Amino acid sequence: MADWRRLAKKLALADGRIDTKETRIIKEALLGDGKLDKSEFEFLIELRRGAESVVGEFDDLVFAAIKPVLLKDGSIDAGETKWLKSLLMSDGKIDDREKKFLQSLKDGGSGHAPEFLEWLTSLGL
């Protein structure tokens, strides 16, 4: 039996980047039912990590999926900070879109872990 998840990932990343058309297809497939389950969320993260580059719309899709999960309890803890760093720093830098997302996390909660706040301060946020 074929491994459809691996096949989809291979197709999406065939040229190393996720473009607008691929983002539209992924969004339609994963969010067609109005919700994102854990497996689908992990798939989005795998795609983002595996891509050499992604269009802003794909980041928007990923960030929109991640934000409610991270802020479910109202704050970003040390473990979530570590995970965010590994996700966002996979290319060695934080771009403006990622900074905007991090600021929205900061503004969207309270009582964040010192590690999260220190990281944001180091980024000028």
PDB file of C-alpha atoms in Angstrom:
ATOM      1  CA  MET A   1       0.000   0.000   0.000  1.00  0.00           C
ATOM      2  CA  ALA A   2       1.266   3.495  -0.846  1.00  0.00           C
ATOM      3  CA  ASP A   3       2.287   5.936   1.872  1.00  0.00           C
ATOM      4  CA  TRP A   4       0.093   8.882   0.776  1.00  0.00           C
ATOM      5  CA  ARG A   5       1.554  11.306   3.305  1.00  0.00           C
ATOM      6  CA  ARG A   6       5.094  10.686   2.096  1.00  0.00           C
ATOM      7  CA  LEU A   7       3.968  10.922  -1.520  1.00  0.00           C
ATOM      8  CA  ALA A   8       2.163  14.233  -0.899  1.00  0.00           C
ATOM      9  CA  LYS A   9       5.213  15.644   0.851  1.00  0.00           C
ATOM     10  CA  LYS A  10       7.486  14.536  -1.985  1.00  0.00           C
ATOM     11  CA  LEU A  11       5.199  16.115  -4.588  1.00  0.00           C
ATOM     12  CA  ALA A  12       4.820  19.382  -2.668  1.00  0.00           C
ATOM     13  CA  LEU A  13       8.578  19.687  -2.175  1.00  0.00           C
ATOM     14  CA  ALA A  14       9.689  18.398  -5.588  1.00  0.00           C
ATOM     15  CA  ASP A  15      11.191  21.770  -6.547  1.00  0.00           C
ATOM     16  CA  GLY A  16      12.202  22.653  -2.982  1.00  0.00           C
ATOM     17  CA  ARG A  17       9.629  25.373  -2.505  1.00  0.00           C
ATOM     18  CA  ILE A  18       5.964  25.708  -1.731  1.00  0.00           C
ATOM     19  CA  ASP A  19       4.271  28.197  -4.039  1.00  0.00           C
ATOM     20  CA  THR A  20       0.839  29.825  -4.050  1.00  0.00           C
ATOM     21  CA  LYS A  21      -0.814  27.077  -6.092  1.00  0.00           C
ATOM     22  CA  GLU A  22       0.525  24.341  -3.802  1.00  0.00           C
ATOM     23  CA  THR A  23      -0.540  26.356  -0.753  1.00  0.00           C
ATOM     24  CA  ARG A  24      -4.074  26.637  -2.126  1.00  0.00           C
ATOM     25  CA  ILE A  25      -4.244  22.878  -2.737  1.00  0.00           C
ATOM     26  CA  ILE A  26      -2.833  22.054   0.710  1.00  0.00           C
ATOM     27  CA  LYS A  27      -5.196  24.471   2.430  1.00  0.00           C
ATOM     28  CA  GLU A  28      -8.216  23.071   0.570  1.00  0.00           C
ATOM     29  CA  ALA A  29      -7.235  19.486   1.389  1.00  0.00           C
ATOM     30  CA  LEU A  30      -6.374  20.026   5.054  1.00  0.00           C
ATOM     31  CA  LEU A  31      -8.916  22.676   6.008  1.00  0.00           C
ATOM     32  CA  GLY A  32     -11.765  21.602   3.755  1.00  0.00           C
ATOM     33  CA  ASP A  33     -13.644  20.306   6.796  1.00  0.00           C
ATOM     34  CA  GLY A  34     -12.994  23.506   8.773  1.00  0.00           C
ATOM     35  CA  LYS A  35     -10.597  21.964  11.275  1.00  0.00           C
ATOM     36  CA  LEU A  36      -7.034  20.751  11.464  1.00  0.00           C
ATOM     37  CA  ASP A  37      -6.244  17.549  13.332  1.00  0.00           C
ATOM     38  CA  LYS A  38      -2.885  16.705  14.915  1.00  0.00           C
ATOM     39  CA  SER A  39      -1.711  14.630  11.972  1.00  0.00           C
ATOM     40  CA  GLU A  40      -2.549  17.397   9.502  1.00  0.00           C
ATOM     41  CA  PHE A  41      -0.841  19.982  11.706  1.00  0.00           C
ATOM     42  CA  GLU A  42       2.307  17.837  11.890  1.00  0.00           C
ATOM     43  CA  PHE A  43       2.203  17.469   8.107  1.00  0.00           C
ATOM     44  CA  LEU A  44       2.177  21.265   7.681  1.00  0.00           C
ATOM     45  CA  ILE A  45       5.202  21.556   9.955  1.00  0.00           C
ATOM     46  CA  GLU A  46       7.016  18.797   8.060  1.00  0.00           C
ATOM     47  CA  LEU A  47       6.383  20.648   4.800  1.00  0.00           C
ATOM     48  CA  ARG A  48       7.619  23.953   6.205  1.00  0.00           C
ATOM     49  CA  ARG A  49      10.756  22.377   7.625  1.00  0.00           C
ATOM     50  CA  GLY A  50      11.435  20.463   4.411  1.00  0.00           C
ATOM     51  CA  ALA A  51      11.012  23.398   2.052  1.00  0.00           C
ATOM     52  CA  GLU A  52      13.896  25.563   0.949  1.00  0.00           C
ATOM     53  CA  SER A  53      11.408  28.422   0.642  1.00  0.00           C
ATOM     54  CA  VAL A  54       7.693  29.049   1.025  1.00  0.00           C
ATOM     55  CA  VAL A  55       5.382  31.828  -0.085  1.00  0.00           C
ATOM     56  CA  GLY A  56       3.906  34.119   2.537  1.00  0.00           C
ATOM     57  CA  GLU A  57       0.484  32.526   2.137  1.00  0.00           C
ATOM     58  CA  PHE A  58       1.887  29.196   3.277  1.00  0.00           C
ATOM     59  CA  ASP A  59       3.432  30.781   6.360  1.00  0.00           C
ATOM     60  CA  ASP A  60       0.092  32.451   7.051  1.00  0.00           C
ATOM     61  CA  LEU A  61      -1.596  29.042   6.868  1.00  0.00           C
ATOM     62  CA  VAL A  62       0.954  27.470   9.224  1.00  0.00           C
ATOM     63  CA  PHE A  63       0.882  30.380  11.671  1.00  0.00           C
ATOM     64  CA  ALA A  64      -2.928  30.447  11.727  1.00  0.00           C
ATOM     65  CA  ALA A  65      -2.889  26.737  12.572  1.00  0.00           C
ATOM     66  CA  ILE A  66      -0.198  27.041  15.248  1.00  0.00           C
ATOM     67  CA  LYS A  67      -1.390  30.130  17.117  1.00  0.00           C
ATOM     68  CA  PRO A  68      -4.515  28.694  18.802  1.00  0.00           C
ATOM     69  CA  VAL A  69      -2.613  25.563  19.788  1.00  0.00           C
ATOM     70  CA  LEU A  70       0.198  27.546  21.393  1.00  0.00           C
ATOM     71  CA  LEU A  71      -2.124  29.990  23.145  1.00  0.00           C
ATOM     72  CA  LYS A  72      -4.627  27.360  24.274  1.00  0.00           C
ATOM     73  CA  ASP A  73      -3.602  27.921  27.897  1.00  0.00           C
ATOM     74  CA  GLY A  74      -3.052  31.669  27.407  1.00  0.00           C
ATOM     75  CA  SER A  75       0.740  31.755  27.411  1.00  0.00           C
ATOM     76  CA  ILE A  76       3.897  30.463  25.767  1.00  0.00           C
ATOM     77  CA  ASP A  77       5.928  28.240  28.073  1.00  0.00           C
ATOM     78  CA  ALA A  78       9.616  27.240  27.934  1.00  0.00           C
ATOM     79  CA  GLY A  79       8.934  24.047  25.976  1.00  0.00           C
ATOM     80  CA  GLU A  80       6.831  25.870  23.409  1.00  0.00           C
ATOM     81  CA  THR A  81       9.563  28.490  23.107  1.00  0.00           C
ATOM     82  CA  LYS A  82      12.135  25.791  22.364  1.00  0.00           C
ATOM     83  CA  TRP A  83       9.804  24.245  19.773  1.00  0.00           C
ATOM     84  CA  LEU A  84       9.118  27.625  18.144  1.00  0.00           C
ATOM     85  CA  LYS A  85      12.836  28.328  17.910  1.00  0.00           C
ATOM     86  CA  SER A  86      13.463  24.999  16.186  1.00  0.00           C
ATOM     87  CA  LEU A  87      10.610  25.675  13.758  1.00  0.00           C
ATOM     88  CA  LEU A  88      11.349  29.294  12.952  1.00  0.00           C
ATOM     89  CA  MET A  89      15.141  29.182  13.153  1.00  0.00           C
ATOM     90  CA  SER A  90      15.500  26.172  10.836  1.00  0.00           C
ATOM     91  CA  ASP A  91      16.926  28.524   8.187  1.00  0.00           C
ATOM     92  CA  GLY A  92      19.128  30.362  10.716  1.00  0.00           C
ATOM     93  CA  LYS A  93      17.165  33.608  10.776  1.00  0.00           C
ATOM     94  CA  ILE A  94      13.852  35.171  11.718  1.00  0.00           C
ATOM     95  CA  ASP A  95      12.229  37.146   8.894  1.00  0.00           C
ATOM     96  CA  ASP A  96       9.704  39.973   9.189  1.00  0.00           C
ATOM     97  CA  ARG A  97       6.699  37.679   8.734  1.00  0.00           C
ATOM     98  CA  GLU A  98       7.964  35.428  11.534  1.00  0.00           C
ATOM     99  CA  LYS A  99       8.593  38.436  13.771  1.00  0.00           C
ATOM    100  CA  LYS A 100       5.046  39.614  13.184  1.00  0.00           C
ATOM    101  CA  PHE A 101       3.771  36.161  14.137  1.00  0.00           C
ATOM    102  CA  LEU A 102       5.871  36.118  17.320  1.00  0.00           C
ATOM    103  CA  GLN A 103       4.582  39.574  18.246  1.00  0.00           C
ATOM    104  CA  SER A 104       1.009  38.346  17.753  1.00  0.00           C
ATOM    105  CA  LEU A 105       1.721  35.457  20.127  1.00  0.00           C
ATOM    106  CA  LYS A 106       3.122  37.850  22.704  1.00  0.00           C
ATOM    107  CA  ASP A 107       0.129  40.175  22.361  1.00  0.00           C
ATOM    108  CA  GLY A 108      -2.347  37.289  22.329  1.00  0.00           C
ATOM    109  CA  GLY A 109      -1.495  35.977  25.772  1.00  0.00           C
ATOM    110  CA  SER A 110      -0.020  36.856  29.121  1.00  0.00           C
ATOM    111  CA  GLY A 111       2.259  35.291  31.694  1.00  0.00           C
ATOM    112  CA  HIS A 112       4.671  34.047  29.042  1.00  0.00           C
ATOM    113  CA  ALA A 113       7.806  32.170  30.110  1.00  0.00           C
ATOM    114  CA  PRO A 114      10.925  34.279  30.650  1.00  0.00           C
ATOM    115  CA  GLU A 115      12.647  32.281  27.877  1.00  0.00           C
ATOM    116  CA  PHE A 116      10.018  33.415  25.378  1.00  0.00           C
ATOM    117  CA  LEU A 117      10.188  37.056  26.448  1.00  0.00           C
ATOM    118  CA  GLU A 118      14.011  37.049  26.424  1.00  0.00           C
ATOM    119  CA  TRP A 119      14.057  35.565  22.940  1.00  0.00           C
ATOM    120  CA  LEU A 120      11.657  38.223  21.681  1.00  0.00           C
ATOM    121  CA  THR A 121      13.747  40.957  23.295  1.00  0.00           C
ATOM    122  CA  SER A 122      16.844  39.587  21.526  1.00  0.00           C
ATOM    123  CA  LEU A 123      14.893  39.896  18.262  1.00  0.00           C
ATOM    124  CA  GLY A 124      13.980  43.495  18.989  1.00  0.00           C
ATOM    125  CA  LEU A 125      10.359  42.726  19.825  1.00  0.00           C
TER     126      LEU A 125
END
